[in-house]
GROMACS .gro file of C-alpha atoms in nm:
model
  494
    1MET     CA    1   1.686   3.660  -0.378
    2LYS     CA    2   1.921   3.402  -0.526
    3SER     CA    3   1.794   3.135  -0.766
    4LEU     CA    4   1.838   2.769  -0.679
    5CYS     CA    5   2.092   2.740  -0.962
    6ALA     CA    6   2.305   3.017  -0.806
    7ASP     CA    7   2.296   2.842  -0.469
    8LEU     CA    8   2.400   2.518  -0.636
    9VAL     CA    9   2.695   2.680  -0.819
   10LEU     CA   10   2.816   2.855  -0.504
   11GLN     CA   11   2.811   2.529  -0.309
   12ARG     CA   12   2.998   2.340  -0.582
   13MET     CA   13   3.254   2.618  -0.626
   14SER     CA   14   3.351   2.607  -0.259
   15GLY     CA   15   3.506   2.264  -0.314
   16THR     CA   16   3.690   2.328  -0.642
   17THR     CA   17   4.065   2.373  -0.676
   18ASP     CA   18   4.237   2.701  -0.759
   19THR     CA   19   4.152   2.794  -1.117
   20THR     CA   20   3.987   3.076  -1.309
   21LEU     CA   21   3.636   3.188  -1.211
   22ASN     CA   22   3.476   3.096  -1.541
   23ARG     CA   23   3.635   2.746  -1.513
   24LYS     CA   24   3.490   2.708  -1.164
   25VAL     CA   25   3.143   2.804  -1.288
   26TYR     CA   26   3.176   2.568  -1.585
   27GLU     CA   27   3.292   2.272  -1.370
   28SER     CA   28   3.017   2.330  -1.114
   29LEU     CA   29   2.743   2.338  -1.378
   30ARG     CA   30   2.887   2.039  -1.568
   31ALA     CA   31   2.900   1.827  -1.251
   32ALA     CA   32   2.543   1.926  -1.163
   33ILE     CA   33   2.425   1.822  -1.511
   34LEU     CA   34   2.604   1.487  -1.492
   35ASP     CA   35   2.473   1.390  -1.148
   36GLY     CA   36   2.116   1.496  -1.231
   37SER     CA   37   2.097   1.799  -1.001
   38LEU     CA   38   2.018   1.996  -1.317
   39GLN     CA   39   1.763   1.788  -1.505
   40PRO     CA   40   1.761   1.745  -1.887
   41LEU     CA   41   1.574   2.025  -2.068
   42SER     CA   42   1.567   2.245  -1.755
   43LEU     CA   43   1.613   2.619  -1.815
   44LEU     CA   44   1.930   2.784  -1.680
   45PRO     CA   45   1.916   3.142  -1.546
   46ALA     CA   46   2.001   3.419  -1.788
   47SER     CA   47   2.375   3.492  -1.782
   48ARG     CA   48   2.315   3.846  -1.656
   49ASP     CA   49   2.095   3.722  -1.368
   50LEU     CA   50   2.329   3.440  -1.267
   51ALA     CA   51   2.632   3.675  -1.276
   52ARG     CA   52   2.456   3.923  -1.047
   53GLU     CA   53   2.357   3.647  -0.802
   54LEU     CA   54   2.710   3.504  -0.800
   55GLY     CA   55   2.870   3.846  -0.759
   56MET     CA   56   3.090   3.824  -1.069
   57SER     CA   57   3.105   3.974  -1.417
   58ARG     CA   58   2.861   3.865  -1.687
   59ASN     CA   59   3.150   3.770  -1.918
   60THR     CA   60   3.259   3.506  -1.665
   61VAL     CA   61   2.920   3.333  -1.681
   62VAL     CA   62   2.893   3.379  -2.059
   63ASN     CA   63   3.231   3.206  -2.107
   64ALA     CA   64   3.117   2.914  -1.888
   65TYR     CA   65   2.789   2.882  -2.081
   66ASP     CA   66   2.974   2.897  -2.415
   67GLN     CA   67   3.208   2.615  -2.307
   68LEU     CA   68   2.915   2.399  -2.192
   69GLN     CA   69   2.738   2.459  -2.522
   70ALA     CA   70   3.048   2.381  -2.727
   71GLU     CA   71   3.082   2.046  -2.547
   72GLY     CA   72   2.713   1.961  -2.586
   73TYR     CA   73   2.596   1.993  -2.226
   74VAL     CA   74   2.356   2.279  -2.295
   75HIS     CA   75   2.194   2.438  -2.597
   76ALA     CA   76   2.065   2.792  -2.650
   77ARG     CA   77   1.743   2.900  -2.815
   78VAL     CA   78   1.724   3.256  -2.943
   79GLY     CA   79   1.464   3.444  -2.744
   80SER     CA   80   1.405   3.150  -2.507
   81GLY     CA   81   1.725   3.097  -2.308
   82THR     CA   82   1.983   2.829  -2.233
   83PHE     CA   83   1.865   2.472  -2.160
   84VAL     CA   84   2.033   2.159  -2.028
   85ALA     CA   85   2.079   1.908  -2.311
   86ASN     CA   86   1.846   1.609  -2.317
   87ILE     CA   87   2.141   1.373  -2.384
   88THR     CA   88   2.486   1.444  -2.242
   89PRO     CA   89   2.810   1.364  -2.433
   90GLU     CA   90   2.893   1.087  -2.183
   91SER     CA   91   2.578   0.902  -2.291
   92PHE     CA   92   2.748   0.812  -2.618
   93LEU     CA   93   3.047   0.659  -2.441
   94ALA     CA   94   2.859   0.398  -2.238
   95THR     CA   95   2.525   0.221  -2.234
   96GLY     CA   96   2.288   0.078  -1.980
   97ARG     CA   97   2.297   0.170  -1.614
   98ASN     CA   98   2.653   0.309  -1.634
   99ALA     CA   99   2.573   0.563  -1.906
  100ILE     CA  100   2.757   0.842  -1.721
  101GLY     CA  101   3.040   0.632  -1.590
  102MET     CA  102   2.872   0.532  -1.262
  103ASP     CA  103   2.897   0.181  -1.125
  104ASP     CA  104   2.604  -0.003  -0.968
  105GLU     CA  105   2.652   0.141  -0.620
  106SER     CA  106   2.383  -0.077  -0.465
  107ALA     CA  107   2.607  -0.382  -0.503
  108SER     CA  108   2.844  -0.246  -0.239
  109VAL     CA  109   2.574  -0.153   0.014
  110ARG     CA  110   2.542  -0.381   0.315
  111PHE     CA  111   2.177  -0.424   0.408
  112SER     CA  112   2.055  -0.603   0.720
  113ARG     CA  113   1.952  -0.967   0.683
  114ARG     CA  114   1.590  -0.864   0.734
  115ALA     CA  115   1.618  -0.607   0.457
  116GLN     CA  116   1.785  -0.857   0.223
  117SER     CA  117   1.501  -1.104   0.278
  118LEU     CA  118   1.242  -0.833   0.221
  119LEU     CA  119   1.402  -0.710  -0.100
  120ALA     CA  120   1.452  -1.061  -0.237
  121ASN     CA  121   1.081  -1.137  -0.198
  122ALA     CA  122   0.922  -0.795  -0.250
  123SER     CA  123   0.547  -0.826  -0.305
  124ALA     CA  124   0.421  -0.472  -0.368
  125ALA     CA  125   0.330  -0.452  -0.738
  126PRO     CA  126   0.458  -0.153  -0.942
  127VAL     CA  127   0.121  -0.128  -1.123
  128GLN     CA  128  -0.189  -0.102  -0.903
  129TRP     CA  129  -0.475  -0.050  -1.146
  130GLY     CA  130  -0.638  -0.265  -1.412
  131ALA     CA  131  -0.773  -0.614  -1.473
  132PHE     CA  132  -0.739  -0.816  -1.253
  133MET     CA  133  -0.542  -0.641  -0.975
  134PRO     CA  134  -0.681  -0.777  -0.646
  135GLY     CA  135  -0.766  -0.560  -0.348
  136VAL     CA  136  -0.822  -0.239  -0.545
  137PRO     CA  137  -1.167  -0.074  -0.555
  138ASP     CA  138  -1.311   0.119  -0.848
  139VAL     CA  139  -1.168   0.459  -0.759
  140THR     CA  140  -1.345   0.624  -1.055
  141LEU     CA  141  -1.678   0.590  -0.870
  142PHE     CA  142  -1.563   0.761  -0.550
  143PRO     CA  143  -1.809   1.039  -0.448
  144ARG     CA  144  -1.557   1.308  -0.536
  145ARG     CA  145  -1.811   1.590  -0.581
  146GLN     CA  146  -1.941   1.557  -0.226
  147PHE     CA  147  -1.590   1.517  -0.087
  148SER     CA  148  -1.450   1.813  -0.285
  149ARG     CA  149  -1.736   2.037  -0.166
  150ILE     CA  150  -1.658   1.949   0.196
  151LEU     CA  151  -1.285   2.013   0.145
  152ALA     CA  152  -1.347   2.343  -0.035
  153ARG     CA  153  -1.565   2.470   0.250
  154LEU     CA  154  -1.308   2.369   0.512
  155TRP     CA  155  -1.026   2.539   0.321
  156ARG     CA  156  -1.211   2.872   0.301
  157SER     CA  157  -1.140   2.938   0.667
  158PRO     CA  158  -0.890   2.678   0.791
  159ARG     CA  159  -0.845   2.661   1.166
  160PRO     CA  160  -0.479   2.659   1.281
  161GLU     CA  161  -0.516   2.326   1.464
  162LEU     CA  162  -0.595   2.160   1.131
  163LEU     CA  163  -0.264   2.276   0.982
  164THR     CA  164  -0.019   2.173   1.253
  165TYR     CA  165   0.086   1.841   1.408
  166SER     CA  166  -0.197   1.637   1.553
  167HIS     CA  167  -0.215   1.438   1.874
  168GLY     CA  168  -0.470   1.200   2.016
  169GLY     CA  169  -0.503   0.924   1.761
  170GLY     CA  170  -0.694   1.108   1.490
  171HIS     CA  171  -0.938   1.398   1.471
  172PRO     CA  172  -1.214   1.354   1.736
  173ALA     CA  173  -1.488   1.395   1.475
  174LEU     CA  174  -1.350   1.109   1.266
  175ARG     CA  175  -1.301   0.883   1.568
  176SER     CA  176  -1.664   0.944   1.667
  177ALA     CA  177  -1.788   0.877   1.313
  178ILE     CA  178  -1.587   0.554   1.287
  179ALA     CA  179  -1.710   0.431   1.626
  180GLU     CA  180  -2.073   0.495   1.532
  181HIS     CA  181  -2.033   0.329   1.191
  182LEU     CA  182  -1.865   0.018   1.335
  183ARG     CA  183  -2.124  -0.024   1.612
  184VAL     CA  184  -2.405  -0.029   1.355
  185ALA     CA  185  -2.239  -0.198   1.056
  186ARG     CA  186  -2.006  -0.449   1.224
  187SER     CA  187  -2.142  -0.496   1.579
  188VAL     CA  188  -1.809  -0.373   1.719
  189ARG     CA  189  -1.812  -0.279   2.087
  190CYS     CA  190  -1.630   0.053   2.111
  191ASP     CA  191  -1.640   0.423   2.186
  192PRO     CA  192  -1.433   0.704   2.029
  193ASP     CA  193  -1.162   0.679   2.296
  194GLN     CA  194  -1.078   0.328   2.171
  195ILE     CA  195  -1.031   0.441   1.810
  196LEU     CA  196  -0.683   0.521   1.680
  197VAL     CA  197  -0.663   0.651   1.322
  198THR     CA  198  -0.361   0.525   1.128
  199GLU     CA  199  -0.212   0.561   0.780
  200GLY     CA  200  -0.350   0.230   0.664
  201VAL     CA  201  -0.338  -0.127   0.788
  202HIS     CA  202   0.041  -0.164   0.759
  203GLN     CA  203   0.098   0.112   1.013
  204ALA     CA  204  -0.152  -0.052   1.248
  205ILE     CA  205   0.035  -0.383   1.220
  206ASP     CA  206   0.370  -0.212   1.270
  207LEU     CA  207   0.249  -0.029   1.581
  208SER     CA  208   0.105  -0.350   1.728
  209MET     CA  209   0.437  -0.524   1.672
  210ARG     CA  210   0.641  -0.243   1.828
  211MET     CA  211   0.416  -0.222   2.132
  212LEU     CA  212   0.352  -0.590   2.208
  213VAL     CA  213   0.625  -0.806   2.054
  214ASP     CA  214   0.992  -0.836   2.148
  215PRO     CA  215   1.255  -0.992   1.916
  216ARG     CA  216   1.215  -1.370   1.893
  217ASP     CA  217   0.862  -1.360   2.035
  218THR     CA  218   0.618  -1.585   1.852
  219VAL     CA  219   0.333  -1.461   1.635
  220TRP     CA  220   0.078  -1.667   1.446
  221VAL     CA  221  -0.037  -1.586   1.093
  222GLU     CA  222  -0.289  -1.755   0.869
  223GLU     CA  223  -0.152  -1.998   0.611
  224PRO     CA  224  -0.199  -1.875   0.342
  225GLY     CA  225  -0.229  -1.517   0.458
  226TYR     CA  226  -0.181  -1.154   0.370
  227TRP     CA  227   0.174  -1.083   0.255
  228GLY     CA  228   0.169  -0.744   0.430
  229PHE     CA  229   0.152  -0.919   0.767
  230HIS     CA  230   0.451  -1.134   0.676
  231LYS     CA  231   0.666  -0.839   0.565
  232VAL     CA  232   0.610  -0.628   0.876
  233LEU     CA  233   0.662  -0.928   1.102
  234GLN     CA  234   0.989  -1.020   0.932
  235MET     CA  235   1.124  -0.669   0.981
  236GLY     CA  236   1.038  -0.694   1.349
  237SER     CA  237   1.240  -1.015   1.401
  238ALA     CA  238   0.938  -1.211   1.517
  239VAL     CA  239   0.920  -1.589   1.497
  240ILE     CA  240   0.636  -1.659   1.253
  241ARG     CA  241   0.424  -1.973   1.297
  242PRO     CA  242   0.176  -2.055   1.019
  243MET     CA  243  -0.182  -2.130   1.123
  244HIS     CA  244  -0.345  -2.342   0.852
  245VAL     CA  245  -0.690  -2.239   0.735
  246GLU     CA  246  -0.765  -2.505   0.471
  247GLY     CA  247  -0.799  -2.880   0.442
  248ASP     CA  248  -0.777  -3.112   0.741
  249ASP     CA  249  -0.483  -2.933   0.904
  250THR     CA  250  -0.673  -2.645   1.066
  251GLY     CA  251  -0.544  -2.671   1.421
  252TRP     CA  252  -0.322  -2.432   1.610
  253PRO     CA  253   0.055  -2.449   1.551
  254HIS     CA  254   0.217  -2.730   1.751
  255ARG     CA  255   0.535  -2.740   1.960
  256SER     CA  256   0.558  -2.363   1.997
  257LYS     CA  257   0.532  -2.129   2.291
  258PRO     CA  258   0.213  -1.920   2.320
  259PRO     CA  259   0.206  -1.636   2.068
  260ARG     CA  260   0.206  -1.270   2.158
  261LEU     CA  261  -0.009  -1.184   1.856
  262ILE     CA  262  -0.246  -1.387   1.637
  263PHE     CA  263  -0.328  -1.230   1.300
  264VAL     CA  264  -0.658  -1.339   1.143
  265THR     CA  265  -0.908  -1.231   0.876
  266PRO     CA  266  -1.216  -1.416   1.009
  267SER     CA  267  -1.497  -1.247   0.814
  268HIS     CA  268  -1.339  -1.296   0.471
  269GLN     CA  269  -1.014  -1.491   0.486
  270TYR     CA  270  -0.739  -1.337   0.280
  271PRO     CA  271  -0.667  -1.465   0.022
  272LEU     CA  272  -0.893  -1.775   0.004
  273GLY     CA  273  -1.222  -1.600   0.087
  274SER     CA  274  -1.358  -1.847   0.345
  275VAL     CA  275  -1.541  -1.746   0.664
  276MET     CA  276  -1.429  -1.855   1.012
  277SER     CA  277  -1.708  -2.039   1.191
  278LEU     CA  278  -1.858  -1.903   1.511
  279ALA     CA  279  -1.733  -2.207   1.704
  280ARG     CA  280  -1.376  -2.154   1.585
  281ARG     CA  281  -1.394  -1.784   1.667
  282ARG     CA  282  -1.497  -1.857   2.023
  283GLU     CA  283  -1.229  -2.125   2.050
  284LEU     CA  284  -0.967  -1.873   1.939
  285LEU     CA  285  -1.094  -1.611   2.184
  286ASP     CA  286  -1.078  -1.864   2.471
  287PHE     CA  287  -0.726  -1.966   2.371
  288ALA     CA  288  -0.607  -1.603   2.353
  289ARG     CA  289  -0.742  -1.528   2.700
  290SER     CA  290  -0.581  -1.835   2.855
  291ALA     CA  291  -0.246  -1.780   2.677
  292GLY     CA  292  -0.224  -1.405   2.738
  293SER     CA  293  -0.223  -1.342   2.362
  294TRP     CA  294  -0.376  -1.062   2.157
  295ILE     CA  295  -0.579  -1.131   1.843
  296VAL     CA  296  -0.538  -0.883   1.557
  297GLU     CA  297  -0.858  -0.898   1.353
  298ASP     CA  298  -0.818  -0.750   1.006
  299ASP     CA  299  -1.165  -0.668   0.874
  300TYR     CA  300  -1.034  -0.535   0.546
  301ASP     CA  301  -1.335  -0.562   0.309
  302SER     CA  302  -1.627  -0.689   0.517
  303GLU     CA  303  -1.855  -0.413   0.383
  304PHE     CA  304  -1.883  -0.597   0.052
  305ARG     CA  305  -2.093  -0.908   0.113
  306PHE     CA  306  -2.325  -0.989  -0.177
  307SER     CA  307  -2.544  -1.266  -0.034
  308GLY     CA  308  -2.634  -1.419   0.301
  309ARG     CA  309  -2.651  -1.255   0.640
  310PRO     CA  310  -2.383  -1.002   0.746
  311ILE     CA  311  -2.112  -1.157   0.960
  312PRO     CA  312  -2.040  -0.962   1.281
  313ALA     CA  313  -1.684  -0.890   1.385
  314MET     CA  314  -1.507  -1.124   1.626
  315GLN     CA  315  -1.428  -0.823   1.845
  316GLY     CA  316  -1.794  -0.780   1.934
  317LEU     CA  317  -1.867  -1.140   2.032
  318GLU     CA  318  -1.794  -1.077   2.400
  319PRO     CA  319  -1.718  -0.782   2.631
  320ASN     CA  320  -1.354  -0.679   2.666
  321ALA     CA  321  -1.241  -0.930   2.404
  322PRO     CA  322  -0.859  -0.962   2.368
  323VAL     CA  323  -0.890  -0.830   2.012
  324ILE     CA  324  -0.725  -0.542   1.828
  325TYR     CA  325  -0.968  -0.470   1.546
  326ILE     CA  326  -0.823  -0.299   1.238
  327GLY     CA  327  -0.988  -0.166   0.924
  328THR     CA  328  -0.925   0.071   0.637
  329PHE     CA  329  -1.096   0.311   0.398
  330SER     CA  330  -0.865   0.192   0.118
  331LYS     CA  331  -1.116  -0.070  -0.001
  332THR     CA  332  -1.432   0.136   0.042
  333LEU     CA  333  -1.305   0.472  -0.092
  334PHE     CA  334  -0.957   0.479  -0.250
  335PRO     CA  335  -0.614   0.345  -0.144
  336SER     CA  336  -0.412   0.667  -0.168
  337LEU     CA  337  -0.636   0.822   0.097
  338ARG     CA  338  -0.410   0.631   0.343
  339VAL     CA  339  -0.658   0.629   0.631
  340GLY     CA  340  -0.707   0.321   0.844
  341TYR     CA  341  -0.808   0.266   1.204
  342MET     CA  342  -0.763   0.047   1.508
  343VAL     CA  343  -1.021  -0.036   1.773
  344LEU     CA  344  -0.810  -0.102   2.079
  345PRO     CA  345  -0.898  -0.276   2.407
  346ARG     CA  346  -0.926  -0.014   2.680
  347ALA     CA  347  -0.612  -0.148   2.849
  348LEU     CA  348  -0.408  -0.062   2.536
  349ALA     CA  349  -0.573   0.252   2.398
  350GLY     CA  350  -0.392   0.524   2.594
  351SER     CA  351  -0.044   0.378   2.553
  352PHE     CA  352  -0.097   0.312   2.182
  353ARG     CA  353  -0.209   0.673   2.126
  354THR     CA  354   0.102   0.808   2.299
  355ALA     CA  355   0.336   0.578   2.105
  356HIS     CA  356   0.162   0.653   1.775
  357ALA     CA  357   0.211   1.028   1.822
  358ASP     CA  358   0.580   0.987   1.911
  359LEU     CA  359   0.665   0.735   1.635
  360TYR     CA  360   0.469   0.865   1.338
  361ARG     CA  361   0.397   1.237   1.405
  362GLU     CA  362   0.027   1.245   1.333
  363GLY     CA  363  -0.122   1.471   1.070
  364HIS     CA  364  -0.387   1.480   0.796
  365ALA     CA  365  -0.635   1.653   1.029
  366PHE     CA  366  -0.796   1.822   0.729
  367THR     CA  367  -0.856   1.488   0.559
  368HIS     CA  368  -0.984   1.337   0.884
  369LEU     CA  369  -1.241   1.613   0.935
  370ALA     CA  370  -1.358   1.599   0.574
  371LEU     CA  371  -1.392   1.220   0.592
  372ALA     CA  372  -1.589   1.252   0.917
  373GLU     CA  373  -1.836   1.484   0.746
  374LEU     CA  374  -1.863   1.247   0.449
  375ILE     CA  375  -1.967   0.972   0.691
  376GLU     CA  376  -2.197   1.188   0.904
  377GLN     CA  377  -2.382   1.326   0.601
  378GLY     CA  378  -2.462   0.973   0.481
  379HIS     CA  379  -2.251   0.984   0.163
  380TYR     CA  380  -2.020   0.706   0.283
  381ALA     CA  381  -2.301   0.458   0.354
  382ALA     CA  382  -2.469   0.546   0.025
  383HIS     CA  383  -2.142   0.489  -0.163
  384ILE     CA  384  -2.100   0.144  -0.004
  385ARG     CA  385  -2.455   0.048  -0.103
  386ARG     CA  386  -2.390   0.153  -0.464
  387MET     CA  387  -2.059  -0.031  -0.481
  388ARG     CA  388  -2.210  -0.354  -0.346
  389VAL     CA  389  -2.434  -0.365  -0.653
  390VAL     CA  390  -2.145  -0.286  -0.890
  391TYR     CA  391  -1.903  -0.539  -0.739
  392ALA     CA  392  -2.166  -0.813  -0.713
  393ARG     CA  393  -2.241  -0.775  -1.084
  394ARG     CA  394  -1.872  -0.784  -1.180
  395ARG     CA  395  -1.806  -1.087  -0.963
  396ALA     CA  396  -2.099  -1.269  -1.123
  397LEU     CA  397  -1.963  -1.185  -1.470
  398LEU     CA  398  -1.620  -1.322  -1.386
  399VAL     CA  399  -1.760  -1.637  -1.224
  400SER     CA  400  -1.977  -1.706  -1.529
  401LEU     CA  401  -1.672  -1.678  -1.758
  402ILE     CA  402  -1.472  -1.918  -1.541
  403LEU     CA  403  -1.754  -2.173  -1.538
  404ARG     CA  404  -1.814  -2.144  -1.913
  405HIS     CA  405  -1.451  -2.158  -2.029
  406LEU     CA  406  -1.274  -2.358  -1.756
  407GLY     CA  407  -1.522  -2.542  -1.534
  408PRO     CA  408  -1.633  -2.548  -1.168
  409GLU     CA  409  -1.311  -2.713  -1.050
  410TYR     CA  410  -1.136  -2.378  -1.100
  411LEU     CA  411  -1.347  -2.219  -0.825
  412ASP     CA  412  -1.328  -2.287  -0.451
  413PRO     CA  413  -1.671  -2.398  -0.322
  414GLN     CA  414  -1.576  -2.283   0.030
  415ALA     CA  415  -1.516  -1.921  -0.078
  416SER     CA  416  -1.783  -1.673   0.029
  417ASN     CA  417  -1.970  -1.447  -0.210
  418ALA     CA  418  -1.797  -1.132  -0.093
  419GLY     CA  419  -1.497  -0.903  -0.121
  420LEU     CA  420  -1.305  -0.754  -0.411
  421HIS     CA  421  -1.136  -1.066  -0.552
  422LEU     CA  422  -1.172  -1.439  -0.603
  423VAL     CA  423  -0.918  -1.718  -0.637
  424LEU     CA  424  -0.886  -1.902  -0.968
  425ARG     CA  425  -0.772  -2.250  -0.868
  426LEU     CA  426  -0.508  -2.417  -1.085
  427PRO     CA  427  -0.408  -2.785  -1.118
  428ASP     CA  428  -0.146  -2.919  -0.880
  429GLY     CA  429   0.203  -2.879  -1.019
  430THR     CA  430   0.117  -2.564  -1.212
  431ASP     CA  431   0.363  -2.276  -1.192
  432ASP     CA  432   0.126  -1.996  -1.096
  433VAL     CA  433   0.414  -1.748  -1.075
  434ALA     CA  434   0.509  -1.811  -1.438
  435ILE     CA  435   0.145  -1.784  -1.548
  436SER     CA  436   0.107  -1.455  -1.362
  437ARG     CA  437   0.414  -1.319  -1.540
  438ALA     CA  438   0.288  -1.439  -1.877
  439ALA     CA  439  -0.047  -1.272  -1.812
  440GLU     CA  440   0.126  -0.945  -1.726
  441VAL     CA  441   0.294  -0.951  -2.067
  442ARG     CA  442  -0.059  -0.963  -2.214
  443GLY     CA  443  -0.166  -0.669  -2.001
  444VAL     CA  444  -0.349  -0.869  -1.733
  445LEU     CA  445  -0.250  -0.825  -1.368
  446THR     CA  446  -0.284  -1.112  -1.121
  447ARG     CA  447  -0.117  -1.238  -0.803
  448PRO     CA  448   0.003  -1.600  -0.770
  449LEU     CA  449  -0.158  -1.777  -0.475
  450SER     CA  450   0.162  -1.963  -0.385
  451ARG     CA  451   0.325  -1.634  -0.282
  452TYR     CA  452   0.083  -1.603   0.012
  453TYR     CA  453   0.225  -1.901   0.200
  454VAL     CA  454   0.489  -1.874   0.471
  455ARG     CA  455   0.603  -2.228   0.393
  456THR     CA  456   0.656  -2.303   0.025
  457GLY     CA  457   0.618  -2.681   0.034
  458GLY     CA  458   0.280  -2.827  -0.061
  459THR     CA  459   0.113  -2.495  -0.134
  460ARG     CA  460  -0.202  -2.470  -0.339
  461ARG     CA  461  -0.164  -2.313  -0.684
  462GLY     CA  462  -0.392  -2.041  -0.816
  463LEU     CA  463  -0.432  -1.680  -0.918
  464LEU     CA  464  -0.597  -1.396  -0.729
  465LEU     CA  465  -0.830  -1.211  -0.965
  466GLY     CA  466  -0.960  -0.873  -0.857
  467TYR     CA  467  -1.282  -0.772  -1.031
  468ALA     CA  468  -1.357  -0.446  -0.848
  469CYS     CA  469  -1.139  -0.213  -1.057
  470VAL     CA  470  -1.238  -0.364  -1.392
  471SER     CA  471  -1.526  -0.212  -1.590
  472ASP     CA  472  -1.801  -0.452  -1.695
  473GLU     CA  473  -1.710  -0.436  -2.063
  474ARG     CA  474  -1.342  -0.502  -1.991
  475ILE     CA  475  -1.390  -0.821  -1.787
  476GLU     CA  476  -1.443  -1.066  -2.073
  477PRO     CA  477  -1.155  -0.946  -2.300
  478ALA     CA  478  -0.918  -0.950  -2.002
  479PHE     CA  479  -1.029  -1.297  -1.898
  480LEU     CA  480  -0.986  -1.436  -2.249
  481ALA     CA  481  -0.633  -1.292  -2.258
  482LEU     CA  482  -0.564  -1.463  -1.926
  483LYS     CA  483  -0.712  -1.790  -2.053
  484MET     CA  484  -0.451  -1.796  -2.330
  485CYS     CA  485  -0.187  -1.827  -2.057
  486LEU     CA  486  -0.364  -2.125  -1.900
  487THR     CA  487  -0.392  -2.351  -2.203
  488THR     CA  488  -0.055  -2.515  -2.142
  489PRO     CA  489   0.020  -2.492  -1.769
  490SER     CA  490   0.393  -2.496  -1.710
  491PRO     CA  491   0.519  -2.737  -1.444
  492ILE     CA  492   0.711  -2.603  -1.148
  493SER     CA  493   1.075  -2.601  -1.224
  494GLY     CA  494   1.313  -2.758  -0.980
   0.00000   0.00000   0.00000
């Protein structure tokens, strides 16, 4: 059986010009080292083994290795073998991104206008853990022992259907568990046939767009609202109309044709944290019915309410509501689980399941079944109860620090006592983007509120502070480091 290195050399040799065999081997290996196919410090096959696999004499390979070593591309250790050098000779001839003589190829690539807009305003943060990253739960408290026991038992005798492609919108056991949980916890009207399991909320949004929205159709989004909505909608060529959720301007968008989709977070508005009133919910439902629109209700962290009565989902307010209800286990368990779900109106469920299977090639049946058992055995509900206590305590700690060091004007009185983050309000004219960057230099992660607006003019300034993934003892030091960045707010530059 040939090694991967032998396969690589044989492929490279097929395109070389007429020359000696040892020169061909040398040039093939040198090119592979320079382009990264052979990584620094990786071990090359023994010369005897590589010669046998290439079908040539050992001296041919030895001569190639000797030449590479003489030029500094590899080095040999007695008794250990021949290794690719950590630094190639070309590294000393250039610096920066062109260290091996390569130009910045991305400059010559022509991306679509949608892609250019996406890349110019990318919002996904490279670091997703630490004070005060919003929207991230404390993954260290996940019930891993219970989950690992379930997985270990399932893996002892895996059924073939759990290891191949899936079809049907998620494992039936998980769809049943989700339906039962939502009926009890969120007053959602559904049965398992209406549940479609997705790889998170973004896939649910993307599928809704592909199924219900044509290019140049209108969609409404909250202003400010979740950046993930905006990104997916932009890539779908939809016409985005902001729907204001603060101040006096809380009406529907004017002078626009009826929307195909209306994206809302009624139980805990993202990012401001307010709650949509019952009267406004009913008004929106009536409008959607009359306009032939679909409401997409994102109930992303409704499990974490720390005071007051639980707020039922909009989907359950009336039978056959024109609502696509979406949720996720990313906030209650851990984000890399990548399991979300949609509760679809009966008129959409079958078609969405078919399209989902064709577009995304379902899988993760093992994870689905294990998660279903975690829910059915009561571990999921118990974990949520524990985390409510933890997150309520951390939120109270952060609020007390804001009140003590900054004052009540830095908190929004309309925000509900819920969720995984709060908004630190900043004075008008403050550059919240610059403050967020300055905080990151001090090791504190935040998100500027102004980045959550579709329209940039007249936006409120602030910082989203996530308290869920910060240990109790780390909250005060992190806040004091952030406070150092607020002492001299920098005005917005023109």
